[in-house]
CSV table of C-alpha atoms in Angstrom, one decimal:
chain,number,residue,atom,x,y,z
A,9,UNK,CA,-21.8,-195.1,-133.1
A,10,UNK,CA,-25.4,-193.9,-133.8
A,11,UNK,CA,-28.3,-196.1,-132.8
A,12,UNK,CA,-30.2,-197.6,-135.8
A,13,UNK,CA,-33.7,-196.1,-135.9
A,14,UNK,CA,-36.4,-197.4,-138.3
A,15,UNK,CA,-39.6,-195.5,-139.0
A,16,UNK,CA,-42.8,-196.8,-137.5
A,17,UNK,CA,-44.4,-197.0,-141.0
A,18,UNK,CA,-42.0,-199.8,-141.8
A,19,UNK,CA,-41.4,-201.2,-138.3
A,20,UNK,CA,-45.0,-201.6,-137.0
A,21,UNK,CA,-46.2,-203.8,-139.9
A,22,UNK,CA,-43.2,-206.0,-139.7
A,23,UNK,CA,-43.6,-206.3,-135.9
A,24,UNK,CA,-47.1,-207.7,-136.6
A,25,UNK,CA,-46.4,-209.8,-139.6
A,26,UNK,CA,-43.1,-211.2,-138.2
A,27,UNK,CA,-44.2,-212.8,-134.9
A,28,UNK,CA,-47.5,-213.9,-136.4
A,29,UNK,CA,-45.6,-215.7,-139.2
A,30,UNK,CA,-43.4,-217.8,-136.9
A,31,UNK,CA,-45.7,-218.2,-133.9
A,32,UNK,CA,-48.9,-219.1,-135.8
A,33,UNK,CA,-47.4,-222.0,-137.7
A,34,UNK,CA,-45.6,-223.2,-134.5
A,35,UNK,CA,-48.7,-223.1,-132.3
A,36,UNK,CA,-50.7,-225.0,-134.9
A,37,UNK,CA,-48.1,-227.7,-135.4
A,38,UNK,CA,-47.3,-228.0,-131.7
A,39,UNK,CA,-50.9,-228.1,-130.5
A,40,UNK,CA,-52.6,-229.9,-133.4
A,41,UNK,CA,-50.4,-231.5,-136.1
A,42,UNK,CA,-47.6,-232.9,-133.8
A,43,UNK,CA,-50.1,-234.6,-131.4
A,44,UNK,CA,-52.0,-235.9,-134.3
A,45,UNK,CA,-48.9,-237.4,-136.0
A,46,UNK,CA,-47.7,-238.8,-132.7
A,47,UNK,CA,-51.1,-240.4,-132.2
A,48,UNK,CA,-50.9,-241.9,-135.7
A,49,UNK,CA,-47.5,-243.4,-135.1
A,50,UNK,CA,-47.8,-244.5,-131.4
A,51,UNK,CA,-51.3,-244.0,-130.0
A,52,UNK,CA,-50.8,-246.0,-126.7
A,53,UNK,CA,-47.9,-243.7,-125.6
A,54,UNK,CA,-49.2,-240.4,-127.0
A,55,UNK,CA,-49.4,-238.5,-123.8
A,56,UNK,CA,-45.9,-239.4,-122.6
A,57,UNK,CA,-44.5,-238.8,-126.1
A,58,UNK,CA,-46.0,-235.3,-126.2
A,59,UNK,CA,-44.3,-234.6,-122.8
A,60,UNK,CA,-41.0,-236.0,-124.2
A,61,UNK,CA,-41.1,-233.8,-127.3
A,62,UNK,CA,-41.9,-230.8,-125.0
A,63,UNK,CA,-39.0,-231.5,-122.7
A,64,UNK,CA,-36.5,-231.9,-125.4
A,65,UNK,CA,-37.9,-228.9,-127.2
A,66,UNK,CA,-37.4,-226.8,-124.1
A,67,UNK,CA,-33.7,-227.8,-123.9
A,68,UNK,CA,-33.0,-227.1,-127.5
A,69,UNK,CA,-35.0,-223.9,-127.6
A,70,UNK,CA,-33.3,-222.5,-124.5
A,71,UNK,CA,-29.8,-223.2,-125.8
A,72,UNK,CA,-30.4,-222.0,-129.3
A,73,UNK,CA,-32.2,-218.9,-128.2
A,74,UNK,CA,-29.1,-217.7,-126.3
A,75,UNK,CA,-26.7,-218.7,-129.0
A,76,UNK,CA,-28.8,-217.0,-131.7
A,77,UNK,CA,-29.0,-213.8,-129.7
A,78,UNK,CA,-25.2,-213.8,-129.2
A,79,UNK,CA,-24.4,-214.5,-132.8
A,80,UNK,CA,-26.9,-211.9,-134.0
A,81,UNK,CA,-25.3,-209.2,-131.8
A,82,UNK,CA,-21.9,-210.0,-133.3
A,83,UNK,CA,-23.0,-210.1,-137.0
A,84,UNK,CA,-21.9,-207.6,-139.6
A,85,UNK,CA,-23.4,-207.7,-143.1
A,86,UNK,CA,-24.9,-205.6,-145.8
A,87,UNK,CA,-28.3,-206.8,-144.6
A,88,UNK,CA,-27.7,-205.8,-140.9
A,89,UNK,CA,-27.2,-208.0,-137.9
A,90,UNK,CA,-30.7,-209.4,-137.5
A,91,UNK,CA,-32.0,-210.1,-141.0
A,92,UNK,CA,-29.6,-212.9,-142.1
A,93,UNK,CA,-30.4,-215.0,-139.0
A,94,UNK,CA,-34.1,-214.5,-139.3
A,95,UNK,CA,-34.2,-215.5,-143.0
A,96,UNK,CA,-31.8,-218.4,-142.4
A,97,UNK,CA,-33.8,-219.6,-139.5
A,98,UNK,CA,-37.1,-219.4,-141.4
A,99,UNK,CA,-35.7,-221.4,-144.3
A,100,UNK,CA,-34.3,-224.1,-142.1
A,101,UNK,CA,-37.6,-224.2,-140.1
A,102,UNK,CA,-39.5,-224.8,-143.3
A,103,UNK,CA,-37.2,-227.7,-144.3
A,104,UNK,CA,-37.5,-229.2,-140.9
A,105,UNK,CA,-41.3,-229.1,-141.0
A,106,UNK,CA,-41.4,-230.7,-144.4
A,107,UNK,CA,-39.1,-233.3,-143.1
A,108,UNK,CA,-41.4,-233.9,-140.1
A,109,UNK,CA,-44.3,-234.5,-142.5
A,110,UNK,CA,-42.3,-237.4,-144.1
A,111,UNK,CA,-41.6,-239.2,-140.8
A,112,UNK,CA,-43.2,-242.5,-140.0
A,113,UNK,CA,-41.4,-243.3,-136.7
A,114,UNK,CA,-40.9,-241.4,-133.4
A,115,UNK,CA,-37.0,-241.1,-133.5
A,116,UNK,CA,-37.1,-239.5,-137.0
A,117,UNK,CA,-39.9,-237.2,-136.0
A,118,UNK,CA,-38.1,-236.2,-132.8
A,119,UNK,CA,-34.9,-235.3,-134.8
A,120,UNK,CA,-36.9,-233.2,-137.3
A,121,UNK,CA,-38.8,-231.4,-134.5
A,122,UNK,CA,-35.6,-230.6,-132.6
A,123,UNK,CA,-34.0,-229.1,-135.8
A,124,UNK,CA,-37.2,-227.1,-136.1
A,125,UNK,CA,-36.9,-225.8,-132.5
A,126,UNK,CA,-33.3,-224.6,-133.1
A,127,UNK,CA,-34.3,-222.9,-136.4
A,128,UNK,CA,-37.3,-221.3,-134.8
A,129,UNK,CA,-35.2,-219.7,-132.1
A,130,UNK,CA,-32.8,-218.3,-134.7
A,131,UNK,CA,-35.8,-216.4,-136.0
A,132,UNK,CA,-37.3,-215.4,-132.6
A,133,UNK,CA,-34.2,-214.1,-130.8
A,134,UNK,CA,-33.1,-211.6,-133.4
A,135,UNK,CA,-36.7,-210.6,-134.2
A,136,UNK,CA,-37.5,-209.5,-130.6
A,137,UNK,CA,-34.5,-207.1,-131.0
A,138,UNK,CA,-36.4,-205.3,-133.7
A,139,UNK,CA,-38.3,-203.4,-130.9
A,140,UNK,CA,-35.0,-201.6,-130.2
A,141,UNK,CA,-35.1,-200.1,-133.8
A,142,UNK,CA,-38.2,-198.0,-132.7
A,143,UNK,CA,-37.8,-194.3,-132.2
A,144,UNK,CA,-37.2,-193.5,-128.5
A,145,UNK,CA,-40.6,-192.2,-127.7
A,146,UNK,CA,-42.5,-195.0,-129.4
A,147,UNK,CA,-41.0,-198.2,-128.0
A,148,UNK,CA,-44.2,-199.0,-126.1
A,149,UNK,CA,-46.1,-198.7,-129.4
A,150,UNK,CA,-43.6,-201.1,-131.0
A,151,UNK,CA,-43.8,-203.5,-128.1
A,152,UNK,CA,-47.6,-203.5,-128.3
A,153,UNK,CA,-47.5,-204.2,-132.1
A,154,UNK,CA,-45.3,-207.2,-131.5
A,155,UNK,CA,-47.0,-208.6,-128.4
A,156,UNK,CA,-50.6,-207.3,-128.7
A,157,UNK,CA,-51.3,-207.9,-132.4
A,158,UNK,CA,-48.5,-210.1,-133.8
A,159,UNK,CA,-48.6,-212.6,-130.9
A,160,UNK,CA,-52.5,-212.5,-130.8
A,161,UNK,CA,-52.7,-213.4,-134.5
A,162,UNK,CA,-50.0,-216.1,-134.0
A,163,UNK,CA,-51.6,-217.6,-131.0
A,164,UNK,CA,-55.2,-217.9,-132.3
A,165,UNK,CA,-55.6,-216.8,-135.9
A,166,UNK,CA,-53.8,-219.8,-137.4
A,167,UNK,CA,-55.6,-222.5,-135.4
A,168,UNK,CA,-58.8,-221.6,-137.2
A,169,UNK,CA,-57.2,-222.6,-140.5
A,170,UNK,CA,-55.1,-225.3,-138.9
A,171,UNK,CA,-58.2,-227.1,-137.7
A,172,UNK,CA,-59.3,-227.4,-141.3
A,173,UNK,CA,-56.2,-229.4,-142.1
A,174,UNK,CA,-56.4,-231.6,-139.0
A,175,UNK,CA,-57.4,-234.6,-141.0
A,176,UNK,CA,-54.5,-233.9,-143.4
A,177,UNK,CA,-51.9,-233.1,-140.8
A,178,UNK,CA,-48.9,-234.2,-142.9
A,179,UNK,CA,-49.9,-231.7,-145.5
A,180,UNK,CA,-50.4,-229.2,-142.7
A,181,UNK,CA,-46.7,-229.4,-141.7
A,182,UNK,CA,-45.7,-228.5,-145.3
A,183,UNK,CA,-48.2,-225.7,-145.7
A,184,UNK,CA,-47.4,-224.0,-142.4
A,185,UNK,CA,-43.7,-224.5,-142.7
A,186,UNK,CA,-43.7,-222.7,-146.1
A,187,UNK,CA,-45.9,-220.0,-144.7
A,188,UNK,CA,-43.5,-219.4,-141.8
A,189,UNK,CA,-40.6,-218.8,-144.2
A,190,UNK,CA,-42.5,-216.6,-146.6
A,191,UNK,CA,-44.1,-214.5,-143.8
A,192,UNK,CA,-40.8,-213.9,-142.0
A,193,UNK,CA,-39.1,-213.0,-145.3
A,194,UNK,CA,-41.8,-210.4,-146.0
A,195,UNK,CA,-41.3,-208.9,-142.6
A,196,UNK,CA,-37.6,-208.7,-143.1
A,197,UNK,CA,-38.1,-207.0,-146.5
A,198,UNK,CA,-40.4,-204.5,-144.9
A,199,UNK,CA,-38.0,-203.6,-142.1
A,200,UNK,CA,-35.2,-203.3,-144.6
A,201,UNK,CA,-32.5,-203.2,-141.9
A,202,UNK,CA,-29.5,-201.1,-142.9
A,203,UNK,CA,-26.1,-202.5,-143.4
A,204,UNK,CA,-23.8,-202.5,-140.4
A,205,UNK,CA,-20.4,-203.3,-142.0
A,206,UNK,CA,-19.0,-200.1,-140.5
A,207,UNK,CA,-19.3,-201.6,-137.0
A,208,UNK,CA,-16.9,-204.5,-137.7
A,209,UNK,CA,-13.8,-202.4,-137.2
A,210,UNK,CA,-14.9,-201.9,-133.6
A,211,UNK,CA,-14.2,-205.6,-132.9
A,212,UNK,CA,-10.6,-205.0,-133.6
A,213,UNK,CA,-10.3,-202.3,-130.9
A,214,UNK,CA,-8.4,-203.3,-127.8
A,215,UNK,CA,-10.6,-204.9,-125.2
A,216,UNK,CA,-10.4,-204.4,-121.5
A,217,UNK,CA,-9.7,-207.8,-119.9
A,218,UNK,CA,-12.2,-209.1,-117.4
A,219,UNK,CA,-11.0,-211.7,-114.8
A,220,UNK,CA,-13.3,-214.6,-114.1
A,221,UNK,CA,-14.7,-214.4,-110.6
A,222,UNK,CA,-17.8,-215.3,-108.6
A,223,UNK,CA,-18.5,-211.5,-108.4
A,224,UNK,CA,-18.6,-211.4,-112.2
A,225,UNK,CA,-21.1,-214.2,-112.3
A,226,UNK,CA,-23.2,-212.7,-109.5
A,227,UNK,CA,-23.5,-209.4,-111.3
A,228,UNK,CA,-25.2,-211.0,-114.4
A,229,UNK,CA,-28.5,-211.1,-112.4
A,230,UNK,CA,-29.0,-208.5,-109.6
A,231,UNK,CA,-29.8,-209.7,-106.1
A,232,UNK,CA,-33.5,-210.0,-105.1
A,233,UNK,CA,-33.6,-206.6,-103.3
A,234,UNK,CA,-32.7,-204.8,-106.5
A,235,UNK,CA,-34.4,-207.0,-109.1
A,236,UNK,CA,-37.5,-208.0,-107.0
A,237,UNK,CA,-40.1,-206.6,-109.4
A,238,UNK,CA,-38.4,-208.0,-112.5
A,239,UNK,CA,-38.2,-211.5,-110.9
A,240,UNK,CA,-41.8,-211.3,-109.9
A,241,UNK,CA,-42.7,-210.4,-113.5
A,242,UNK,CA,-40.6,-213.3,-114.8
A,243,UNK,CA,-42.1,-215.8,-112.3
A,244,UNK,CA,-45.6,-214.5,-113.2
A,245,UNK,CA,-44.8,-215.0,-116.9
A,246,UNK,CA,-43.7,-218.6,-116.3
A,247,UNK,CA,-46.7,-219.4,-114.2
A,248,UNK,CA,-49.1,-217.7,-116.6
A,249,UNK,CA,-47.5,-219.7,-119.5
A,250,UNK,CA,-47.9,-223.0,-117.7
A,251,UNK,CA,-51.5,-222.3,-116.8
A,252,UNK,CA,-52.3,-221.4,-120.4
A,253,UNK,CA,-50.4,-224.1,-122.3
A,254,UNK,CA,-51.4,-226.9,-119.9
A,255,UNK,CA,-54.8,-226.7,-121.6
A,256,UNK,CA,-53.9,-225.5,-125.1
A,257,UNK,CA,-51.1,-228.1,-125.4
A,258,UNK,CA,-53.6,-230.9,-124.9
A,259,UNK,CA,-56.7,-229.2,-126.4
A,260,UNK,CA,-57.1,-231.9,-129.1
A,261,UNK,CA,-57.1,-234.7,-126.5
A,262,UNK,CA,-59.3,-232.7,-124.1
A,263,UNK,CA,-61.8,-232.3,-126.9
A,264,UNK,CA,-61.7,-236.0,-127.9
A,265,UNK,CA,-61.0,-237.9,-124.6
A,266,UNK,CA,-62.5,-235.6,-121.9
A,267,UNK,CA,-65.3,-233.6,-123.5
A,268,UNK,CA,-66.1,-236.3,-126.0
A,269,UNK,CA,-66.9,-233.9,-128.8
A,270,UNK,CA,-66.4,-236.6,-131.5
A,271,UNK,CA,-67.3,-235.2,-134.9
A,272,UNK,CA,-67.6,-231.7,-133.3
A,273,UNK,CA,-63.9,-231.6,-132.3
A,274,UNK,CA,-62.8,-229.6,-135.3
A,275,UNK,CA,-65.6,-227.1,-135.1
A,276,UNK,CA,-65.1,-226.7,-131.3
A,277,UNK,CA,-61.4,-225.9,-131.7
A,278,UNK,CA,-62.3,-223.4,-134.5
A,279,UNK,CA,-64.9,-221.8,-132.2
A,280,UNK,CA,-62.5,-221.3,-129.3
A,281,UNK,CA,-59.8,-219.9,-131.5
A,282,UNK,CA,-62.2,-217.7,-133.5
A,283,UNK,CA,-63.5,-216.1,-130.3
A,284,UNK,CA,-59.9,-215.7,-128.8
A,285,UNK,CA,-58.7,-214.2,-132.1
A,286,UNK,CA,-61.4,-211.5,-132.2
A,287,UNK,CA,-60.8,-210.6,-128.5
A,288,UNK,CA,-57.0,-210.7,-129.0
A,289,UNK,CA,-57.1,-208.3,-131.9
A,290,UNK,CA,-59.5,-206.0,-130.0
A,291,UNK,CA,-57.2,-205.9,-127.0
A,292,UNK,CA,-54.2,-205.4,-129.3
A,293,UNK,CA,-55.8,-202.3,-130.7
A,294,UNK,CA,-57.4,-200.8,-127.6
A,295,UNK,CA,-55.7,-202.1,-124.5
A,296,UNK,CA,-52.5,-200.0,-125.0
A,297,UNK,CA,-54.3,-196.7,-125.6
A,298,UNK,CA,-56.8,-197.2,-122.8
A,299,UNK,CA,-54.0,-198.2,-120.4
A,300,UNK,CA,-52.1,-195.0,-121.4
A,301,UNK,CA,-55.1,-192.8,-120.9
A,302,UNK,CA,-56.1,-194.3,-117.5
A,303,UNK,CA,-52.4,-194.7,-116.4
A,304,UNK,CA,-52.9,-198.4,-115.5
A,305,UNK,CA,-50.6,-201.2,-116.3
A,306,UNK,CA,-50.1,-203.7,-113.5
A,307,UNK,CA,-53.7,-204.3,-112.8
A,308,UNK,CA,-54.8,-205.3,-116.3
A,309,UNK,CA,-51.7,-207.6,-116.7
A,310,UNK,CA,-52.3,-209.2,-113.3
A,311,UNK,CA,-56.0,-209.7,-113.8
A,312,UNK,CA,-55.4,-211.1,-117.3
A,313,UNK,CA,-53.8,-214.1,-115.8
A,314,UNK,CA,-56.6,-214.5,-113.2
A,315,UNK,CA,-59.0,-214.5,-116.2
A,316,UNK,CA,-57.2,-217.6,-117.5
A,317,UNK,CA,-57.7,-219.3,-114.1
A,318,UNK,CA,-61.4,-218.6,-114.3
A,319,UNK,CA,-61.5,-219.9,-117.9
A,320,UNK,CA,-60.0,-223.2,-116.8
A,321,UNK,CA,-62.5,-223.6,-114.0
A,322,UNK,CA,-65.4,-222.8,-116.3
A,323,UNK,CA,-64.4,-225.5,-118.9
A,324,UNK,CA,-64.1,-228.1,-116.1
A,325,UNK,CA,-67.5,-227.3,-114.6
A,326,UNK,CA,-69.5,-226.8,-117.9
A,327,UNK,CA,-68.4,-229.6,-120.2
A,328,UNK,CA,-70.6,-228.5,-123.1
A,329,UNK,CA,-70.8,-225.9,-125.9
A,330,UNK,CA,-71.8,-223.2,-123.4
A,331,UNK,CA,-68.7,-224.0,-121.3
A,332,UNK,CA,-66.5,-223.9,-124.4
A,333,UNK,CA,-67.8,-220.4,-125.4
A,334,UNK,CA,-67.4,-219.0,-121.8
A,335,UNK,CA,-63.9,-220.5,-121.6
A,336,UNK,CA,-63.0,-218.9,-125.0
A,337,UNK,CA,-64.3,-215.5,-123.8
A,338,UNK,CA,-62.4,-215.5,-120.5
A,339,UNK,CA,-59.2,-217.0,-122.1
A,340,UNK,CA,-59.5,-214.6,-125.1
A,341,UNK,CA,-59.8,-211.5,-122.8
A,342,UNK,CA,-57.0,-212.7,-120.6
A,343,UNK,CA,-54.6,-213.5,-123.4
A,344,UNK,CA,-55.5,-210.4,-125.3
A,345,UNK,CA,-54.7,-208.1,-122.3
A,346,UNK,CA,-51.6,-210.1,-121.5
A,347,UNK,CA,-50.1,-210.0,-125.1
A,348,UNK,CA,-50.8,-206.3,-125.4
A,349,UNK,CA,-49.3,-205.1,-122.1
A,350,UNK,CA,-46.9,-207.7,-120.5
A,351,UNK,CA,-43.9,-206.6,-122.6
A,352,UNK,CA,-44.5,-203.0,-121.5
A,353,UNK,CA,-44.7,-204.0,-117.9
A,354,UNK,CA,-41.5,-205.9,-118.2
A,355,UNK,CA,-39.8,-202.8,-119.7
A,356,UNK,CA,-40.9,-200.9,-116.7
A,357,UNK,CA,-39.4,-203.2,-114.1
A,358,UNK,CA,-36.0,-204.0,-115.8
A,359,UNK,CA,-33.4,-203.6,-113.1
A,360,UNK,CA,-30.6,-202.3,-115.3
A,361,UNK,CA,-31.5,-200.0,-118.2
A,362,UNK,CA,-28.1,-200.5,-119.7
A,363,UNK,CA,-28.9,-204.2,-120.4
A,364,UNK,CA,-32.4,-203.9,-121.8
A,365,UNK,CA,-31.8,-206.4,-124.6
A,366,UNK,CA,-30.4,-209.0,-122.2
A,367,UNK,CA,-33.3,-208.8,-119.7
A,368,UNK,CA,-35.9,-208.7,-122.6
A,369,UNK,CA,-34.3,-211.9,-124.0
A,370,UNK,CA,-34.4,-213.7,-120.6
A,371,UNK,CA,-38.1,-212.6,-120.2
A,372,UNK,CA,-39.1,-213.8,-123.6
A,373,UNK,CA,-37.3,-217.1,-123.0
A,374,UNK,CA,-39.8,-217.6,-120.2
A,375,UNK,CA,-42.5,-218.0,-122.9
A,376,UNK,CA,-40.5,-220.9,-124.5
A,377,UNK,CA,-39.8,-222.6,-121.2
A,378,UNK,CA,-43.4,-222.4,-120.1
A,379,UNK,CA,-44.6,-223.9,-123.4
A,380,UNK,CA,-42.1,-226.7,-122.9
A,381,UNK,CA,-42.7,-227.6,-119.3
A,382,UNK,CA,-46.5,-227.1,-119.3
A,383,UNK,CA,-47.2,-230.4,-121.3
A,384,UNK,CA,-44.7,-232.2,-119.1
A,385,UNK,CA,-46.6,-231.1,-115.9
A,386,UNK,CA,-50.0,-231.7,-117.6
A,387,UNK,CA,-49.0,-235.0,-119.1
A,388,UNK,CA,-47.9,-236.2,-115.6
A,389,UNK,CA,-51.1,-235.3,-113.9
A,390,UNK,CA,-53.2,-236.7,-116.7
A,391,UNK,CA,-51.3,-240.0,-116.4
A,392,UNK,CA,-51.8,-240.1,-112.7
A,393,UNK,CA,-55.3,-238.6,-112.2
A,394,UNK,CA,-56.9,-238.2,-115.6
A,395,UNK,CA,-57.8,-235.2,-117.7
A,396,UNK,CA,-59.8,-233.5,-114.9
A,397,UNK,CA,-56.6,-232.8,-113.0
A,398,UNK,CA,-55.2,-230.7,-115.8
A,399,UNK,CA,-57.8,-228.0,-115.1
A,400,UNK,CA,-56.6,-227.8,-111.5
A,401,UNK,CA,-53.0,-227.3,-112.8
A,402,UNK,CA,-54.2,-224.5,-115.2
A,403,UNK,CA,-56.2,-222.8,-112.4
A,404,UNK,CA,-53.5,-222.9,-109.8
A,405,UNK,CA,-50.6,-221.8,-112.0
A,406,UNK,CA,-52.6,-219.0,-113.6
A,407,UNK,CA,-53.8,-217.7,-110.2
A,408,UNK,CA,-50.3,-217.7,-108.8
A,409,UNK,CA,-49.0,-215.9,-111.9
A,410,UNK,CA,-51.6,-213.1,-111.4
A,411,UNK,CA,-50.7,-212.7,-107.8
A,412,UNK,CA,-47.0,-212.3,-108.7
A,413,UNK,CA,-47.9,-209.6,-111.2
A,414,UNK,CA,-50.1,-207.8,-108.7
A,415,UNK,CA,-47.3,-207.9,-106.1
A,416,UNK,CA,-45.0,-205.7,-108.2
A,417,UNK,CA,-44.3,-202.5,-106.2
A,418,UNK,CA,-42.6,-200.1,-108.7
A,419,UNK,CA,-45.6,-200.0,-111.0
A,420,UNK,CA,-48.4,-198.6,-108.8
A,421,UNK,CA,-51.5,-199.6,-110.7
């Protein structure tokens, strides 16, 4: 069976539009609209409720991500194995977000949000596999398009617009839910994945029986001596994610309750995301080519996480507009470098090249897990010691994440 290969002219635009279309609306709703709606419904318990939604979201996301990937791998249709799940997930996500906009109590909102988490991962898991459609010599280019440009646009570009709808957050759920569906649909149409119905007969071929044993389980993940660098990259991703999302997950409350920006809250959020968007796009365009020319990969990825630690420290020390700008510069540079190159670094340290899709999926799941546990950790320290403590969390986790990346041995620099 020949591997499906799609030209870069179709694949690269889709790898930018696709992740931007699902990640952007999710980030806006998770960091702005959901906290705003929770505050509207139950203000006294808002911090604990954000943590609850994040914990439940992590559980649902982790399970649905693995299920979606498995179902996608075993799908045969005239539209290919990825497209049906991406489009179906996008449509269900849109309906769930419209449902969230109509909720006036916490239980109903929690149900709508969990349905949205499941639907979201039925988009994400198959879409990451699009990178495998790239021609053999251009996989790094495809990975950079997905992570460097698509993720940068998703992480920062939409918050600029989302902040404009902060006072009409119920409408925001509807607008961004619809946008997520339309954007992912456009990406699917651009990729135009070929039919794979001819693969279905392979399922009828006799299968070699595998007996259940501890050895079978233990071979799913290699031991530390073999997979050391991969595990360090995964740990680094988890710590980097917690360090980043500990602040971004509570950015609305940090602006209102810690920095006391008042009427300047909306403009401050727009300023941060505007600066981070510009730097993210610049890194998406230039970080990959420069890294290829200078033959460096580990150092920019490792230091990108340390830049996030510096950003958290700056915002804590300088609680004014200057501090906000410096924070955005360091965070934008850090996230821009990270999004552009971390997927490539992961590809370099995968311990079993015959299971690239599996290890990529586990690595990308680290992003979902860190987004979910970061508000839990941050919410706990905020409840115990106030908003000042969240910057210590961000600094510590980001710093450890960078150290893990710089400790990788198989990638020299």
